[in-house]
PDB file of C-alpha atoms in Angstrom:
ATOM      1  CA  UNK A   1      -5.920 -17.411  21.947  1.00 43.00           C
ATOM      2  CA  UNK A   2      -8.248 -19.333  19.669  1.00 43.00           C
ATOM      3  CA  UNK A   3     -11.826 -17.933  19.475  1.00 46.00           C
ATOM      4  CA  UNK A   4     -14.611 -18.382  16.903  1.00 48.00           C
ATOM      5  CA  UNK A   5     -15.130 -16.482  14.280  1.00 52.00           C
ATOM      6  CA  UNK A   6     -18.916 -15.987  15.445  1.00 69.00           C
ATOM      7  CA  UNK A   7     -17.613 -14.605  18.751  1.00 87.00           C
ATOM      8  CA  UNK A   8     -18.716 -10.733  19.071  1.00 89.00           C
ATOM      9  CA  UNK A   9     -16.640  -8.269  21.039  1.00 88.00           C
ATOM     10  CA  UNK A  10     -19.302  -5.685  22.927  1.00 88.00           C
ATOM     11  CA  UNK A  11     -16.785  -2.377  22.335  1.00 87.00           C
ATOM     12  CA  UNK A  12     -18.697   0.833  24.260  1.00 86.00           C
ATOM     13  CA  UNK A  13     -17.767   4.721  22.558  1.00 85.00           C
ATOM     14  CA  UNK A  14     -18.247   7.323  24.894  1.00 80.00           C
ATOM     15  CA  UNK A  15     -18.483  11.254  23.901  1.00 77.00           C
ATOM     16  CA  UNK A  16     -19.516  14.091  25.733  1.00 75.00           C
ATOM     17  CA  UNK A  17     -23.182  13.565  25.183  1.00 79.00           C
ATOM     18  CA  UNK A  18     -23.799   9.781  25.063  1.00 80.00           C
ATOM     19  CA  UNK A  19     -22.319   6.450  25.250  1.00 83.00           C
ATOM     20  CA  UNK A  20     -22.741   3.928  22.077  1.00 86.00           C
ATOM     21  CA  UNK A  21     -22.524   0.218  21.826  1.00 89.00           C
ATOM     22  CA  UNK A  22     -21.539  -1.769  18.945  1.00 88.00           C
ATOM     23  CA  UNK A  23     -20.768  -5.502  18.644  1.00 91.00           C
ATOM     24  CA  UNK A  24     -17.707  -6.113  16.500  1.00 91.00           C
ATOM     25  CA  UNK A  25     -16.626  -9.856  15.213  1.00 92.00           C
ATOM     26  CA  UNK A  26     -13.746 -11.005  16.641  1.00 92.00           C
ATOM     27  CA  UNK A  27     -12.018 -11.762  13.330  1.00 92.00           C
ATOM     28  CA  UNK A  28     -11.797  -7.667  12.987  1.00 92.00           C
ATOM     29  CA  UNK A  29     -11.673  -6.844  16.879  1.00 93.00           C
ATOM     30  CA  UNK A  30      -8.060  -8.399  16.702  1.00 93.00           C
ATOM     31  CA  UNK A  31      -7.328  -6.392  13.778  1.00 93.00           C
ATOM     32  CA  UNK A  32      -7.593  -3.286  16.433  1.00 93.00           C
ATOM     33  CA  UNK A  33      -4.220  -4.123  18.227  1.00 94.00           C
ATOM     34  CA  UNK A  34      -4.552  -1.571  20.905  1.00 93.00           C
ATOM     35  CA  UNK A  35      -7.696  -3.024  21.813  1.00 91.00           C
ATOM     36  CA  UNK A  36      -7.470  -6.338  21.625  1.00 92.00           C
ATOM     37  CA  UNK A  37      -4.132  -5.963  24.329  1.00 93.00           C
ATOM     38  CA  UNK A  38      -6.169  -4.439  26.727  1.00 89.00           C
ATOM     39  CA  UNK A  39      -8.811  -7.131  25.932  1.00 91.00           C
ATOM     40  CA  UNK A  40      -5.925  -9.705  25.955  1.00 92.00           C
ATOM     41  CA  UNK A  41      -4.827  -8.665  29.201  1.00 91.00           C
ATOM     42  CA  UNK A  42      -7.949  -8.000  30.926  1.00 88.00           C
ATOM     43  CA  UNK A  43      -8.165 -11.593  30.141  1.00 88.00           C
ATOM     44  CA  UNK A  44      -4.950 -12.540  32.048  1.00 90.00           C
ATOM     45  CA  UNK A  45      -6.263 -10.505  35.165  1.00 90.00           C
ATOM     46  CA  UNK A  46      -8.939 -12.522  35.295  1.00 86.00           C
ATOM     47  CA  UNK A  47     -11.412  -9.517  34.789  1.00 83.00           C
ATOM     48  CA  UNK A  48     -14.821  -9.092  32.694  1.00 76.00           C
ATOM     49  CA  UNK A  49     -13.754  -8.373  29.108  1.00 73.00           C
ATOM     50  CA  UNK A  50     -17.104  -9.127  27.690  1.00 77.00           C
ATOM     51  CA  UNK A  51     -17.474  -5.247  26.820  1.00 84.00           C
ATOM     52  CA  UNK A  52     -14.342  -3.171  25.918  1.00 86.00           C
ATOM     53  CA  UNK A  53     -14.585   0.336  26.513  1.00 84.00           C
ATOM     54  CA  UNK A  54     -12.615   2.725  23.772  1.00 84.00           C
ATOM     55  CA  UNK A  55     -11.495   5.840  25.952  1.00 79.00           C
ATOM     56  CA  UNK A  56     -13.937   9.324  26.085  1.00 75.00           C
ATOM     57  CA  UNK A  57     -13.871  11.151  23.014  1.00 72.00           C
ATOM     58  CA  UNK A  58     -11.381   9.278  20.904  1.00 79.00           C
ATOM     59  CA  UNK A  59     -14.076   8.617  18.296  1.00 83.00           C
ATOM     60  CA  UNK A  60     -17.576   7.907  17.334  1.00 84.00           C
ATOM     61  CA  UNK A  61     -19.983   5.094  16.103  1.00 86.00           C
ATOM     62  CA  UNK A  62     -19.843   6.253  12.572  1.00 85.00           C
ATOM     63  CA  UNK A  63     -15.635   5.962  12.246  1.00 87.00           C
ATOM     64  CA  UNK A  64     -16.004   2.847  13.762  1.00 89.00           C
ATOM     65  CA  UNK A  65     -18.278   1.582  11.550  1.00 89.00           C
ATOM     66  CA  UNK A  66     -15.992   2.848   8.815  1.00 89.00           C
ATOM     67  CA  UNK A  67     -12.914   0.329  10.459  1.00 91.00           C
ATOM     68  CA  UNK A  68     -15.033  -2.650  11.089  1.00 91.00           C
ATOM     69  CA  UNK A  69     -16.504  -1.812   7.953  1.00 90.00           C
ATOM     70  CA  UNK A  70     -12.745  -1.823   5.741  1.00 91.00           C
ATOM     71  CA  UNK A  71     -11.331  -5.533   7.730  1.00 92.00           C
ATOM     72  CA  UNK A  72     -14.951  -7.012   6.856  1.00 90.00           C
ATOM     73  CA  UNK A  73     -14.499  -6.369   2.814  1.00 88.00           C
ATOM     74  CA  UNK A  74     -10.539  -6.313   3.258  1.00 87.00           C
ATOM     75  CA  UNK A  75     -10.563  -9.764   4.371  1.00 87.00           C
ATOM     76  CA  UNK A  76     -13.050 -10.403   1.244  1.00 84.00           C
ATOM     77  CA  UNK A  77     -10.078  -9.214  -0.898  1.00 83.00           C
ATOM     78  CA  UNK A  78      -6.936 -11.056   0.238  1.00 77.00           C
ATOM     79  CA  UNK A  79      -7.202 -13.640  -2.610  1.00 83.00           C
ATOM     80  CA  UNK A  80      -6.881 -10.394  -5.185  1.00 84.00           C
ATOM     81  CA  UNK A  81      -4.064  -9.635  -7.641  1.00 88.00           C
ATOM     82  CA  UNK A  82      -2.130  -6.398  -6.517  1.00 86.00           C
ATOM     83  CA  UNK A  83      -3.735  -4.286  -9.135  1.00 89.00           C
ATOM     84  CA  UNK A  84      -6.819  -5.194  -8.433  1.00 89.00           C
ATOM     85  CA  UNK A  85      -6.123  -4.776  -4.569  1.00 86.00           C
ATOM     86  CA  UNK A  86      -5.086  -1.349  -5.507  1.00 85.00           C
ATOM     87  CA  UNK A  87      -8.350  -0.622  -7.381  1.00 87.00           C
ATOM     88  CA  UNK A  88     -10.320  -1.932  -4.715  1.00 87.00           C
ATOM     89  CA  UNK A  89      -8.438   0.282  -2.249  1.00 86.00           C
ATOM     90  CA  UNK A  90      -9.153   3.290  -4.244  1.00 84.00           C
ATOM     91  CA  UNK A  91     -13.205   2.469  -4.284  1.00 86.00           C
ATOM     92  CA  UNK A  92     -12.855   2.209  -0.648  1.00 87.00           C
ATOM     93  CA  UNK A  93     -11.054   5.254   0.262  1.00 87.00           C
ATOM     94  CA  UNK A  94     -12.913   7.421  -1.981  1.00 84.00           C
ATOM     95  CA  UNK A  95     -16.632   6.220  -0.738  1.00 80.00           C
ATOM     96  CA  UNK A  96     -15.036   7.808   2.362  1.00 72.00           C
ATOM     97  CA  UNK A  97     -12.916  10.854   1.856  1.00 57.00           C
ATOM     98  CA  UNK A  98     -13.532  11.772  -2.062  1.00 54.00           C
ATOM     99  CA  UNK A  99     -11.725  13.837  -3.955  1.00 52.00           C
ATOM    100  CA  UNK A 100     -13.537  16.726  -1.737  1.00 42.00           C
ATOM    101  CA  UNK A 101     -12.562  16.401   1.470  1.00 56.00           C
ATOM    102  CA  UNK A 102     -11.027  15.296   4.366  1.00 71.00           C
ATOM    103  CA  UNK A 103     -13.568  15.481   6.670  1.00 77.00           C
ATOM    104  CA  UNK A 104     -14.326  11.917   7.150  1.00 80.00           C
ATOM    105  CA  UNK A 105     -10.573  10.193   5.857  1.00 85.00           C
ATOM    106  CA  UNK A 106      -8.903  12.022   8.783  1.00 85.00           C
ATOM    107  CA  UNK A 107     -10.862  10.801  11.408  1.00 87.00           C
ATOM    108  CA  UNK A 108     -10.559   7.400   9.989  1.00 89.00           C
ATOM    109  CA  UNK A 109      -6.812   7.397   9.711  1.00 91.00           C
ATOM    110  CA  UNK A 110      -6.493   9.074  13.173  1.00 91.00           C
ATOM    111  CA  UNK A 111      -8.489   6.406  14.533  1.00 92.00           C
ATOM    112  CA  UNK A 112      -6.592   3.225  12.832  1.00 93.00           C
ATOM    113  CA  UNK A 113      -3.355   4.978  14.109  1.00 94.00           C
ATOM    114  CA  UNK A 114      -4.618   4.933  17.942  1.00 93.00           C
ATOM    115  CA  UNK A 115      -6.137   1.377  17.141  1.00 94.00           C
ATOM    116  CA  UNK A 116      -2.878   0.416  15.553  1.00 95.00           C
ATOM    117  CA  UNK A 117      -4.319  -0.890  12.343  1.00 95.00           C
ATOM    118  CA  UNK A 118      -1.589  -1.194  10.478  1.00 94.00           C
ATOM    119  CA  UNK A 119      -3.058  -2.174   7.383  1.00 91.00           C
ATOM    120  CA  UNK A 120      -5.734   0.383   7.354  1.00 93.00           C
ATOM    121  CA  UNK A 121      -3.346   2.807   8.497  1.00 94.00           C
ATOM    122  CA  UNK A 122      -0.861   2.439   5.771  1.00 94.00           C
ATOM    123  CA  UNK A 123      -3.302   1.581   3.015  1.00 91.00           C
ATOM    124  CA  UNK A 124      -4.639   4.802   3.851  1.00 90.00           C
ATOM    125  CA  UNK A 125      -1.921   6.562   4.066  1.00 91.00           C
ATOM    126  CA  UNK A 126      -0.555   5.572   0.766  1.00 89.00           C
ATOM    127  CA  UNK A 127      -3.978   6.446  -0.941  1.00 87.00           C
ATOM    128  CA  UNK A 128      -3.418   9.969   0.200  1.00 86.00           C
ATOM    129  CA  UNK A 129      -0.169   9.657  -1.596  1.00 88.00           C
ATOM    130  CA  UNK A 130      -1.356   8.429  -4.475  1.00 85.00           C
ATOM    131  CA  UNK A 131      -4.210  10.208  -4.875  1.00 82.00           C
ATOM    132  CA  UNK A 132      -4.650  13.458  -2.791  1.00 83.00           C
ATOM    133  CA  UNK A 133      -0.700  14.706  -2.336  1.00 86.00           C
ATOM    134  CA  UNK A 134       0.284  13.628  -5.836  1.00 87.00           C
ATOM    135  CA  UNK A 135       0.546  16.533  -8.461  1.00 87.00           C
ATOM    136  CA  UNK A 136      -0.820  19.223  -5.951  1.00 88.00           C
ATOM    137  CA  UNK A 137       0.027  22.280  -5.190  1.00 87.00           C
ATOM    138  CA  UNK A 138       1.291  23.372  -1.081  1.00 85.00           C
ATOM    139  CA  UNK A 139      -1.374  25.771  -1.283  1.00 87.00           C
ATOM    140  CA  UNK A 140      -4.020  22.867  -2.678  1.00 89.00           C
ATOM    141  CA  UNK A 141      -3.455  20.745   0.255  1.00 88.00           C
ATOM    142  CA  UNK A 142      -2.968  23.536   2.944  1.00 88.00           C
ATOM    143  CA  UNK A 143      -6.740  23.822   1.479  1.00 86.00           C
ATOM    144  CA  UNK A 144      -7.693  20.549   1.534  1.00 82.00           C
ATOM    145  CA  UNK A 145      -6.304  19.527   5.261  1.00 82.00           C
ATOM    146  CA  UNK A 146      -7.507  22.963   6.507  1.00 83.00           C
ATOM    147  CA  UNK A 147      -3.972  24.121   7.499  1.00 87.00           C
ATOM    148  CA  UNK A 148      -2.980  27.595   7.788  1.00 91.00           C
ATOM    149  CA  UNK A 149       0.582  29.010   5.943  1.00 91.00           C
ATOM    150  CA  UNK A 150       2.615  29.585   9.748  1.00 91.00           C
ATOM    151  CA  UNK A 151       5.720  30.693   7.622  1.00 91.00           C
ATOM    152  CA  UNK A 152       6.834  34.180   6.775  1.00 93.00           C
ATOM    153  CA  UNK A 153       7.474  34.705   3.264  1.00 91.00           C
ATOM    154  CA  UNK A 154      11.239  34.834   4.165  1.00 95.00           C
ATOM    155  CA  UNK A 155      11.187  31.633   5.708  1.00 94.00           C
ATOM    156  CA  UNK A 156       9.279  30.160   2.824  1.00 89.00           C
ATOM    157  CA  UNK A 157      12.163  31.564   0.614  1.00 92.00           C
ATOM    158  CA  UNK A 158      14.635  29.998   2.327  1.00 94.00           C
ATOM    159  CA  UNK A 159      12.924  26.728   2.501  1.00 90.00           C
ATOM    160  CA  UNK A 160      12.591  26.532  -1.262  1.00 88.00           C
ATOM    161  CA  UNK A 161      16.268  27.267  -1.493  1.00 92.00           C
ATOM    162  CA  UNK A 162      17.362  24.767   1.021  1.00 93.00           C
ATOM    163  CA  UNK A 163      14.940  22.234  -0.182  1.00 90.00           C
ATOM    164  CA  UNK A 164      14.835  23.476  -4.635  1.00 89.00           C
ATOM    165  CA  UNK A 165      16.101  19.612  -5.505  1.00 89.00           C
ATOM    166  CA  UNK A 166      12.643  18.397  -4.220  1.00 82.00           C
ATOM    167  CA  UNK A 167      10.431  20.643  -6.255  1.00 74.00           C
ATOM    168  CA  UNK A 168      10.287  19.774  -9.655  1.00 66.00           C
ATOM    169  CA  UNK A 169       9.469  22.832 -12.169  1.00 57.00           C
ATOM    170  CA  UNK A 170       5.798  22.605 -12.013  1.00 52.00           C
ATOM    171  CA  UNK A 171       5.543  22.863  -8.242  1.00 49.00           C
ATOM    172  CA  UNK A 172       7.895  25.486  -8.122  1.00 47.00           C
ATOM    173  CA  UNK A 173       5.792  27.399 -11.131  1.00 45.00           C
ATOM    174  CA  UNK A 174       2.877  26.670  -9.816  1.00 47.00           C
ATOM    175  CA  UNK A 175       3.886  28.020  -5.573  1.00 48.00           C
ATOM    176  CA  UNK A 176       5.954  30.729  -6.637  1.00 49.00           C
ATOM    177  CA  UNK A 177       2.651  32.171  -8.992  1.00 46.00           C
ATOM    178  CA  UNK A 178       0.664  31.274  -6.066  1.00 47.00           C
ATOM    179  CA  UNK A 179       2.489  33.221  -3.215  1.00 48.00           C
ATOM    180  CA  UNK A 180       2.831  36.384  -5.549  1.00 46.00           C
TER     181      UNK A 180
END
């Protein structure tokens, strides 16, 4: 399907309180795979797909914003060296998610996965690697993602046994001072 890059997709988000719309360029709406099947085969139905809806409660206006707003500079950057594609990831990620929190990365990721936006999805994904996993404790990112320790000391034990070739000695220095 051939369609001008002027051509706006209508996409309506709908929460518990009120519905949004937002008009999306088609150049990025067919970056959101999910969506752009449904509006693909709304198409071959023969049905109105001037306005796509995204289902209740999946998102909001602001995350959106934060997807169309990654493909619009992304597809600034595709001319750019692999280091410098790199940097530019890093600017982009951290103007969302920091070095604080996750508050606004995890939506964003969560949102690119049920979008199937590959390229947002694993950029994002491998900025978290890079720079939020990387040379951190389990107890620094049980902090950071806001999850609670659901093993028993015992089975924590035995999991550091089983697993001991993955941690290198600092990990292991810095969990074992940690769980004392």
């Amino acid at each position: 399907m051939s369609e001008n890059n002027e051509h706006m997709i209508k996409l309506r988000i709908v929460n518990n309180t009120d519905e949004t719309f937002m008009m999306v360029p088609f150049v990025i709406f067919e970056k959101m795979k999910t969506l752009f099947d449904m509006y693909q085969d709304l198409a071959e139905m023969g049905h109105d797909n001037n306005c796509i809806d995204l289902p209740p409660n999946v998102t909001n206006e602001q995350t959106v914003n934060q997807v169309v707003s990654y493909y619009q500079q992304y597809l600034n950057c595709e001319n750019l060296t692999e280091e410098n594609l790199m940097e530019w990831e890093t600017i982009f990620f951290n103007g969302i998610g920091g070095e604080v929190s996750s508050e606004m990365l995890t939506p964003l990721l969560t949102l690119a996965n049920f979008l199937n936006c590959t390229s947002l999805l694993n950029k994002g994904c491998k900025y978290i690697a890079r720079n939020i996993i990387k040379n951190r404790s389990v107890e620094e990112l049980r902090k950071y993602f806001g999850m609670e320790n659901d093993f028993s000391p015992e089975e924590e034990e035995a999991i550091k046994r089983e697993f001991a070739w993955a941690i290198d000695d600092t990990t292991a220095a810095t969990t074992a001072a940690s769980t004392q």
